[in-house]
Coordinates of C-alpha atoms in Angstrom, one line a residue:
M1 CA 11.2 5.1 -77.6
P2 CA 12.0 3.4 -74.2
T3 CA 13.8 0.1 -74.7
E4 CA 13.7 -3.1 -72.7
I5 CA 16.9 -4.5 -71.3
L6 CA 16.6 -8.3 -71.6
M7 CA 18.0 -11.1 -69.5
P8 CA 21.1 -12.1 -71.4
A9 CA 22.2 -15.5 -72.5
L10 CA 25.7 -15.6 -71.0
S11 CA 26.6 -19.0 -72.3
P12 CA 25.3 -21.1 -75.2
T13 CA 23.3 -23.4 -72.9
M14 CA 21.9 -20.8 -70.6
E15 CA 18.1 -20.8 -70.4
E16 CA 17.5 -19.0 -67.2
G17 CA 19.5 -17.3 -64.4
T18 CA 19.3 -15.4 -61.1
L19 CA 19.5 -11.7 -61.1
A20 CA 22.0 -11.6 -58.2
K21 CA 22.6 -7.9 -57.9
W22 CA 21.9 -4.6 -59.5
L23 CA 24.9 -2.3 -59.7
V24 CA 22.7 0.6 -60.9
K25 CA 19.5 2.2 -59.7
E26 CA 16.6 3.9 -61.4
G27 CA 17.7 7.3 -62.8
D28 CA 21.3 6.3 -63.2
T29 CA 23.0 7.2 -66.6
V30 CA 24.9 4.3 -68.2
K31 CA 27.1 4.0 -71.3
S32 CA 28.3 1.1 -73.4
G33 CA 30.6 -1.1 -71.4
D34 CA 29.3 -0.1 -67.9
V35 CA 28.6 -3.1 -65.7
I36 CA 25.0 -2.8 -64.6
A37 CA 24.2 -6.1 -62.9
E38 CA 25.6 -9.4 -61.7
I39 CA 23.9 -12.5 -63.2
E40 CA 24.2 -15.9 -61.6
T41 CA 24.0 -18.8 -64.1
D42 CA 24.0 -22.5 -63.2
K43 CA 27.8 -22.4 -63.1
A44 CA 29.1 -18.9 -62.3
T45 CA 28.2 -15.3 -61.3
M46 CA 29.0 -13.0 -64.3
E47 CA 29.0 -9.3 -64.9
F48 CA 26.4 -8.0 -67.3
E49 CA 27.5 -4.9 -69.3
A50 CA 25.4 -2.2 -71.0
V51 CA 25.7 -2.3 -74.7
D52 CA 24.0 1.1 -75.3
E53 CA 23.8 4.5 -73.5
G54 CA 20.9 6.0 -71.8
R55 CA 19.2 6.3 -68.4
I56 CA 17.7 3.5 -66.3
G57 CA 14.0 4.4 -66.4
K58 CA 12.6 1.4 -64.5
I59 CA 13.9 -1.8 -62.9
L60 CA 11.4 -4.6 -63.7
I61 CA 13.1 -7.6 -61.9
A62 CA 14.3 -7.1 -58.4
E63 CA 17.8 -8.3 -57.4
G64 CA 17.8 -11.8 -55.9
T65 CA 15.1 -13.0 -58.3
S66 CA 15.8 -16.6 -59.4
A67 CA 14.7 -18.6 -62.5
V68 CA 14.5 -15.5 -64.7
K69 CA 14.2 -16.8 -68.3
V70 CA 16.6 -15.6 -71.0
N71 CA 15.0 -12.7 -73.0
T72 CA 12.8 -11.6 -70.1
A73 CA 12.6 -7.8 -69.7
I74 CA 14.6 -6.9 -66.6
A75 CA 14.8 -3.1 -66.9
V76 CA 13.9 -0.2 -69.2
L77 CA 16.4 2.1 -70.8
L78 CA 15.4 5.7 -71.6
E79 CA 17.0 7.9 -74.3
D80 CA 17.7 11.6 -74.0
G81 CA 14.5 13.5 -73.6
E82 CA 12.4 10.6 -72.5
E83 CA 10.9 10.3 -69.0
A84 CA 9.7 7.5 -66.9
G85 CA 6.1 8.4 -67.8
D86 CA 6.8 7.4 -71.4
I87 CA 7.2 3.8 -70.3
E88 CA 4.2 1.7 -71.4
A89 CA 3.2 -1.5 -69.5
P90 CA 4.3 -4.6 -71.5
K91 CA 1.4 -6.3 -73.2
A92 CA 0.1 -9.2 -71.2
A93 CA -1.1 -11.2 -74.2
A94 CA 1.4 -13.6 -75.7
P95 CA 2.2 -13.1 -79.4
K96 CA 0.1 -15.1 -81.8
A97 CA 1.6 -18.1 -83.5
D98 CA 1.4 -16.5 -87.0
A99 CA 2.8 -13.1 -85.9
E100 CA 6.3 -12.1 -86.9
P101 CA 8.5 -11.1 -84.0
A102 CA 9.2 -7.3 -84.1
P103 CA 12.8 -6.5 -84.7
A104 CA 14.7 -4.8 -81.9
E105 CA 15.2 -1.1 -82.6
K106 CA 17.5 0.1 -79.9
G107 CA 19.7 -1.2 -77.1
Y108 CA 19.1 -4.7 -75.8
G109 CA 15.6 -5.7 -77.1
G110 CA 12.6 -4.3 -78.8
P111 CA 10.2 -1.4 -78.0
I112 CA 8.1 -1.7 -74.9
G113 CA 5.2 -4.0 -75.6
A114 CA 6.7 -5.6 -78.7
P115 CA 6.9 -9.4 -78.8
V116 CA 10.3 -10.6 -77.5
A117 CA 12.2 -13.2 -79.6
G118 CA 12.6 -16.4 -77.7
D119 CA 9.5 -15.8 -75.5
A120 CA 7.2 -17.8 -77.7
K121 CA 5.8 -20.9 -76.0
A122 CA 6.6 -24.4 -77.1
G123 CA 3.5 -24.5 -79.2
D124 CA 4.1 -21.3 -81.1
A125 CA 5.1 -21.7 -84.7
K126 CA 7.8 -19.0 -85.0
A127 CA 10.6 -17.5 -83.0
D128 CA 13.6 -15.6 -84.3
G129 CA 14.8 -18.2 -86.7
P130 CA 13.2 -20.6 -89.1
K131 CA 13.6 -23.5 -86.7
G132 CA 12.5 -21.6 -83.7
D133 CA 16.1 -20.9 -82.6
R134 CA 17.0 -17.7 -80.9
V135 CA 19.0 -15.3 -83.1
F136 CA 21.8 -13.5 -81.1
A137 CA 22.7 -10.2 -82.6
S138 CA 24.1 -6.9 -81.4
P139 CA 21.7 -3.9 -81.3
L140 CA 23.7 -2.2 -84.0
A141 CA 23.6 -5.2 -86.2
R142 CA 19.8 -5.4 -85.7
R143 CA 19.4 -1.8 -86.7
I144 CA 21.6 -2.2 -89.9
A145 CA 19.7 -5.4 -90.8
K146 CA 16.4 -3.6 -90.5
D147 CA 17.6 -0.7 -92.7
K148 CA 18.9 -3.1 -95.3
G149 CA 15.8 -5.3 -95.2
L150 CA 17.9 -8.4 -94.2
D151 CA 16.6 -11.5 -92.4
L152 CA 18.9 -12.1 -89.4
S153 CA 18.0 -15.8 -89.3
Q154 CA 19.8 -16.2 -92.7
I155 CA 23.1 -14.5 -91.5
Q156 CA 25.9 -16.5 -90.0
G157 CA 27.3 -14.7 -87.0
S158 CA 31.1 -14.3 -86.5
G159 CA 31.0 -13.0 -82.9
P160 CA 31.2 -14.9 -79.7
H161 CA 28.9 -18.0 -79.6
G162 CA 27.8 -17.2 -83.2
R163 CA 26.5 -13.7 -82.3
I164 CA 25.8 -11.5 -85.3
V165 CA 27.8 -8.3 -85.3
K166 CA 28.0 -5.2 -87.4
A167 CA 30.5 -6.7 -90.0
D168 CA 28.2 -9.7 -90.6
V169 CA 25.2 -7.6 -91.7
E170 CA 27.3 -5.1 -93.6
N171 CA 28.8 -7.9 -95.7
A172 CA 25.5 -9.7 -96.2
Q173 CA 23.6 -9.3 -99.5
P174 CA 19.9 -8.3 -99.5
G175 CA 17.4 -10.8 -100.8
A176 CA 19.1 -13.8 -99.1
A177 CA 16.9 -16.9 -99.7
K178 CA 14.6 -17.7 -96.9
P179 CA 12.8 -21.1 -96.7
T180 CA 9.3 -20.9 -98.0
A181 CA 6.4 -22.0 -95.8
A182 CA 5.9 -25.0 -98.0
A183 CA 9.5 -26.0 -97.8
A184 CA 9.5 -25.6 -94.1
A185 CA 6.4 -27.7 -93.8
A186 CA 7.8 -30.4 -96.0
S187 CA 11.0 -30.5 -93.9
S188 CA 8.9 -30.6 -90.8
E189 CA 6.8 -33.5 -92.1
A190 CA 10.0 -35.4 -93.1
K191 CA 11.4 -35.0 -89.6
A192 CA 8.1 -36.0 -88.1
A193 CA 8.1 -39.4 -89.6
P194 CA 7.1 -41.9 -86.9
A195 CA 10.1 -43.6 -85.2
P196 CA 10.0 -47.2 -84.1
A197 CA 8.1 -47.6 -80.8
A198 CA 10.3 -47.9 -77.8
A199 CA 9.5 -49.5 -74.5
A200 CA 8.2 -46.9 -72.1
A201 CA 10.6 -46.2 -69.3
P202 CA 9.3 -46.8 -65.8
K203 CA 8.1 -43.5 -64.2
A204 CA 9.7 -42.4 -61.0
P205 CA 7.4 -41.5 -58.1
S206 CA 6.0 -38.0 -58.3
A207 CA 7.1 -35.3 -55.8
D208 CA 3.6 -35.5 -54.2
A209 CA 3.9 -39.2 -53.8
I210 CA 7.2 -38.9 -52.1
L211 CA 6.0 -36.2 -49.8
K212 CA 3.1 -38.4 -48.7
M213 CA 5.5 -41.2 -48.1
Y214 CA 7.4 -39.1 -45.5
A215 CA 4.4 -37.1 -44.2
D216 CA 4.8 -38.6 -40.7
R217 CA 8.5 -37.9 -40.6
E218 CA 10.3 -34.6 -39.8
T219 CA 11.9 -33.4 -43.0
E220 CA 13.3 -30.2 -44.6
E221 CA 12.7 -29.3 -48.2
V222 CA 15.7 -27.9 -50.1
A223 CA 14.8 -26.0 -53.3
L224 CA 17.0 -26.8 -56.3
D225 CA 19.1 -23.9 -57.5
G226 CA 20.3 -23.6 -61.1
M227 CA 23.5 -25.6 -60.5
R228 CA 21.7 -28.5 -58.8
R229 CA 19.1 -28.7 -61.5
T230 CA 21.8 -28.7 -64.2
I231 CA 23.8 -31.4 -62.5
A232 CA 20.7 -33.5 -62.1
A233 CA 19.7 -33.2 -65.7
R234 CA 23.2 -33.7 -67.2
L235 CA 24.0 -36.8 -65.1
T236 CA 20.6 -38.3 -65.7
E237 CA 21.2 -37.8 -69.4
A238 CA 24.7 -39.3 -69.0
K239 CA 23.6 -42.5 -67.3
Q240 CA 20.6 -43.0 -69.6
T241 CA 22.2 -42.3 -72.9
I242 CA 25.9 -43.1 -72.6
P243 CA 26.9 -46.8 -72.7
H244 CA 29.4 -46.8 -69.9
F245 CA 32.0 -49.5 -69.3
Y246 CA 34.7 -49.6 -66.7
L247 CA 38.4 -50.4 -66.6
R248 CA 40.4 -50.7 -63.4
R249 CA 44.1 -50.5 -62.7
S250 CA 46.4 -49.8 -59.8
A251 CA 49.6 -47.7 -59.9
K252 CA 52.5 -47.9 -57.5
L253 CA 53.3 -44.4 -56.3
D254 CA 56.6 -44.9 -54.4
A255 CA 58.8 -43.5 -57.2
L256 CA 56.3 -40.6 -57.8
M257 CA 56.2 -39.6 -54.1
E258 CA 60.0 -39.6 -53.9
F259 CA 60.3 -37.6 -57.1
R260 CA 57.6 -35.2 -56.0
A261 CA 59.4 -34.6 -52.6
T262 CA 62.7 -33.8 -54.4
L263 CA 61.0 -31.4 -56.9
N264 CA 59.1 -29.6 -54.1
K265 CA 62.2 -29.1 -52.1
Q266 CA 63.9 -27.5 -55.2
L267 CA 60.8 -25.4 -56.0
E268 CA 60.2 -24.2 -52.4
A269 CA 62.0 -20.9 -53.0
R270 CA 59.6 -20.1 -55.9
G271 CA 56.6 -20.8 -53.7
V272 CA 55.6 -23.9 -55.8
K273 CA 54.3 -27.1 -54.3
L274 CA 53.3 -29.9 -56.6
S275 CA 50.4 -32.2 -55.7
V276 CA 49.9 -35.8 -56.7
N277 CA 46.9 -34.5 -58.7
D278 CA 49.3 -32.3 -60.8
F279 CA 51.2 -35.5 -61.8
I280 CA 47.9 -37.3 -62.7
I281 CA 46.8 -34.4 -64.9
K282 CA 50.2 -34.4 -66.7
A283 CA 50.2 -38.2 -67.0
S284 CA 46.7 -38.2 -68.5
A285 CA 47.5 -35.4 -71.0
L286 CA 50.6 -37.2 -72.2
A287 CA 48.7 -40.5 -72.5
L288 CA 46.1 -38.8 -74.7
Q289 CA 48.9 -37.9 -77.0
Q290 CA 50.2 -41.4 -77.0
V291 CA 46.8 -42.9 -77.7
P292 CA 45.3 -40.2 -80.0
D293 CA 42.2 -42.3 -81.0
A294 CA 41.1 -42.1 -77.3
N295 CA 41.4 -38.2 -77.3
A296 CA 37.8 -37.9 -78.6
V297 CA 34.3 -36.9 -77.9
W298 CA 30.8 -38.0 -79.0
A299 CA 29.3 -35.5 -81.4
G300 CA 25.8 -36.9 -81.9
D301 CA 26.2 -38.6 -85.3
R302 CA 30.0 -38.7 -85.4
I303 CA 33.2 -38.9 -83.3
L304 CA 35.3 -35.7 -82.9
K305 CA 39.0 -36.3 -82.3
L306 CA 41.0 -33.6 -80.6
K307 CA 44.6 -32.8 -81.4
P308 CA 45.5 -31.1 -78.1
S309 CA 45.1 -32.7 -74.7
D310 CA 42.4 -30.6 -72.9
V311 CA 41.9 -32.2 -69.5
A312 CA 39.0 -31.3 -67.2
V313 CA 39.3 -31.7 -63.5
A314 CA 36.4 -32.0 -61.1
V315 CA 36.4 -29.3 -58.3
A316 CA 33.9 -29.7 -55.5
I317 CA 32.2 -26.5 -54.4
E318 CA 29.4 -25.8 -52.0
G319 CA 26.2 -27.2 -53.5
G320 CA 27.8 -28.9 -56.6
L321 CA 30.9 -29.0 -58.7
F322 CA 32.8 -27.5 -61.6
T323 CA 35.0 -29.2 -64.2
P324 CA 37.5 -26.4 -65.2
V325 CA 39.5 -27.4 -68.3
L326 CA 43.3 -27.2 -68.5
K327 CA 43.8 -26.7 -72.2
D328 CA 47.0 -27.9 -74.0
A329 CA 48.0 -29.7 -70.7
H330 CA 50.5 -31.9 -72.6
Q331 CA 52.6 -28.8 -73.4
K332 CA 52.7 -27.3 -69.9
T333 CA 55.2 -28.0 -67.2
L334 CA 54.1 -29.5 -63.9
S335 CA 54.6 -26.1 -62.1
A336 CA 52.5 -24.3 -64.8
L337 CA 49.7 -26.9 -64.4
S338 CA 49.9 -26.6 -60.7
A339 CA 49.6 -22.8 -60.7
Q340 CA 46.7 -22.9 -63.3
M341 CA 44.8 -25.6 -61.4
K342 CA 45.1 -23.6 -58.1
D343 CA 43.8 -20.5 -59.9
L344 CA 40.9 -22.3 -61.6
A345 CA 39.9 -24.1 -58.4
A346 CA 39.9 -20.9 -56.3
R347 CA 37.7 -19.1 -58.9
A348 CA 35.4 -22.1 -59.2
K349 CA 34.7 -22.0 -55.5
S350 CA 33.8 -18.3 -55.7
K351 CA 31.8 -19.0 -59.0
K352 CA 34.0 -16.6 -61.0
L353 CA 34.8 -18.9 -63.9
A354 CA 34.0 -17.8 -67.4
P355 CA 32.1 -20.3 -69.6
H356 CA 35.1 -21.0 -71.8
E357 CA 37.0 -22.1 -68.7
Y358 CA 34.7 -25.0 -67.9
Q359 CA 33.4 -26.0 -71.3
G360 CA 35.2 -28.4 -73.7
G361 CA 37.9 -31.0 -73.2
S362 CA 37.7 -34.7 -74.1
F363 CA 38.7 -36.3 -70.8
A364 CA 38.1 -35.6 -67.1
I365 CA 39.6 -36.5 -63.8
S366 CA 37.7 -36.9 -60.5
N367 CA 40.0 -37.4 -57.5
L368 CA 38.5 -38.4 -54.1
G369 CA 41.7 -39.8 -52.7
M370 CA 42.1 -36.9 -50.4
F371 CA 38.9 -38.0 -48.7
G372 CA 40.2 -41.5 -48.1
I373 CA 38.1 -43.1 -50.8
E374 CA 39.9 -46.2 -52.1
N375 CA 38.0 -46.6 -55.4
F376 CA 34.8 -45.5 -57.1
D377 CA 33.2 -45.2 -60.5
A378 CA 32.7 -41.7 -62.0
V379 CA 29.9 -40.7 -64.4
I380 CA 31.1 -39.4 -67.8
N381 CA 30.5 -35.7 -68.4
P382 CA 29.0 -35.4 -71.9
P383 CA 30.4 -35.1 -74.5
H384 CA 33.7 -36.4 -73.1
G385 CA 34.9 -39.9 -74.1
A386 CA 36.1 -40.9 -70.7
I387 CA 36.7 -39.9 -67.0
L388 CA 39.3 -41.2 -64.6
A389 CA 38.2 -41.8 -61.0
V390 CA 41.2 -41.7 -58.7
G391 CA 41.3 -43.2 -55.2
A392 CA 43.7 -42.8 -52.3
G393 CA 47.2 -44.2 -52.2
I394 CA 47.2 -47.1 -49.7
P395 CA 50.2 -49.0 -48.3
T396 CA 49.6 -52.4 -49.8
P397 CA 51.6 -55.7 -49.8
V398 CA 52.7 -56.6 -53.3
V399 CA 54.8 -59.4 -54.8
E400 CA 58.0 -58.2 -56.6
K401 CA 60.6 -60.8 -57.8
G402 CA 59.1 -63.5 -55.6
E403 CA 59.2 -61.3 -52.4
V404 CA 56.4 -59.6 -50.6
V405 CA 57.0 -55.8 -50.2
V406 CA 54.8 -52.9 -49.1
R407 CA 54.1 -50.3 -51.8
N408 CA 52.0 -47.2 -51.9
V409 CA 49.3 -48.3 -54.3
M410 CA 46.6 -46.1 -55.9
S411 CA 43.5 -47.5 -57.4
M412 CA 42.0 -45.9 -60.6
T413 CA 38.8 -46.6 -62.6
L414 CA 38.4 -45.4 -66.2
S415 CA 34.8 -44.9 -67.1
V416 CA 34.5 -45.1 -70.9
D417 CA 31.9 -44.2 -73.5
H418 CA 31.7 -47.3 -75.6
R419 CA 30.4 -45.3 -78.6
V420 CA 33.7 -43.4 -78.7
I421 CA 36.3 -45.8 -77.2
D422 CA 36.4 -49.6 -77.4
G423 CA 37.7 -51.9 -74.7
A424 CA 41.2 -52.5 -76.1
L425 CA 41.7 -48.8 -76.9
G426 CA 40.6 -47.8 -73.3
A427 CA 43.0 -50.4 -71.9
Q428 CA 45.9 -48.8 -73.9
L429 CA 45.0 -45.3 -72.6
L430 CA 44.8 -46.5 -69.0
D431 CA 48.1 -48.4 -69.4
A432 CA 49.8 -45.3 -70.7
I433 CA 48.6 -43.3 -67.7
V434 CA 49.9 -45.9 -65.3
Q435 CA 53.3 -46.1 -67.0
H436 CA 53.7 -42.3 -66.6
L437 CA 52.7 -42.3 -63.0
E438 CA 55.1 -45.2 -62.2
N439 CA 58.0 -43.6 -64.1
P440 CA 57.5 -39.9 -63.4
V441 CA 60.9 -38.6 -64.5
G442 CA 59.8 -39.3 -68.1
M443 CA 57.1 -36.7 -67.8
L444 CA 59.8 -34.0 -67.8
A445 CA 61.2 -35.1 -71.1

């Protein structure tokens, strides 16, 4: 039976994407592992591989189409002996709320015309799992589960991002308990208990109202792409839900600049050139080890403390930004951090980062010093506990031992999530960063 190829979820948070390019055409034969398309998410352009073999019978979504929802049918795969004439038009009617989604039989999704898990509207009662969550499983795992009579929503996946794979269903026992309708209803009622009334937030002007406001002015409308929508949603969430507070310090960079010049001269033969930002990354990573209680993230109903120093660094790209994460930064040399940062930044600008390269971390750095910005306050990137905003180094008169001297001074602002880090703890973290920057030789110890 012809099988739908569905728009994949290429990251845990992906809800829609742009089908940037088809690398196959109708009639092409594909096998498992073949790259068949390029999918653009809100953060990166990623390759989409075939997971089964067959022939591309029909392409349903043209390349360049944006806002394609996850689990939307994008093409049809034919098996041996099947022809394009065997393809049925997908049913237009949405599945009823009390209808069980049909299990996928082959390839990427279900038979043509079968309800697709995850396509149910917000008002529908059921999706793949008991809570309406999508169930991610390989085609082979789905077939084995069907043969064994297993409920995939009751199986814990061990694959990437919790994906259910062959071994999971082979090790699962038939007859796994599934919540009854009554139990589900009771749970739903318990969760639906009325919460205390909150003051209604003031509504922003509608798009129509703003368009009318500027109706007599020459304007240009810029449609939001996936990245811009994600940035808008996450930063709005951050400012509305994270109780920010700000700590400010300055660091004298004269010793660091002299030390950097010496190191760069010695490393020139190896093609290594350290930036001031490399030292800031290293200083932050070491400070998180010195003040371990500040190496933490907000996890909804608890604080999650990290052992390693995983430091994210904001990288500006056309139309937005990435925050690639340098994992175990406290254990890496300055030259290793420099090389990794250059690689991540280059691939970020071409949108070639994999999700695991820009997700995670507990702490971020945003440096606008190269643009001449003296100081600014950065917005925390959830679920991080803090972000360091770094300004330019400015020749500044300072008093040392009763005398006025000119020093290269860099201003920094630490934005802190008060749910995770209190004032005194944040001050300790920022002080540790300053001490490392003003005594850079110690970072090599």
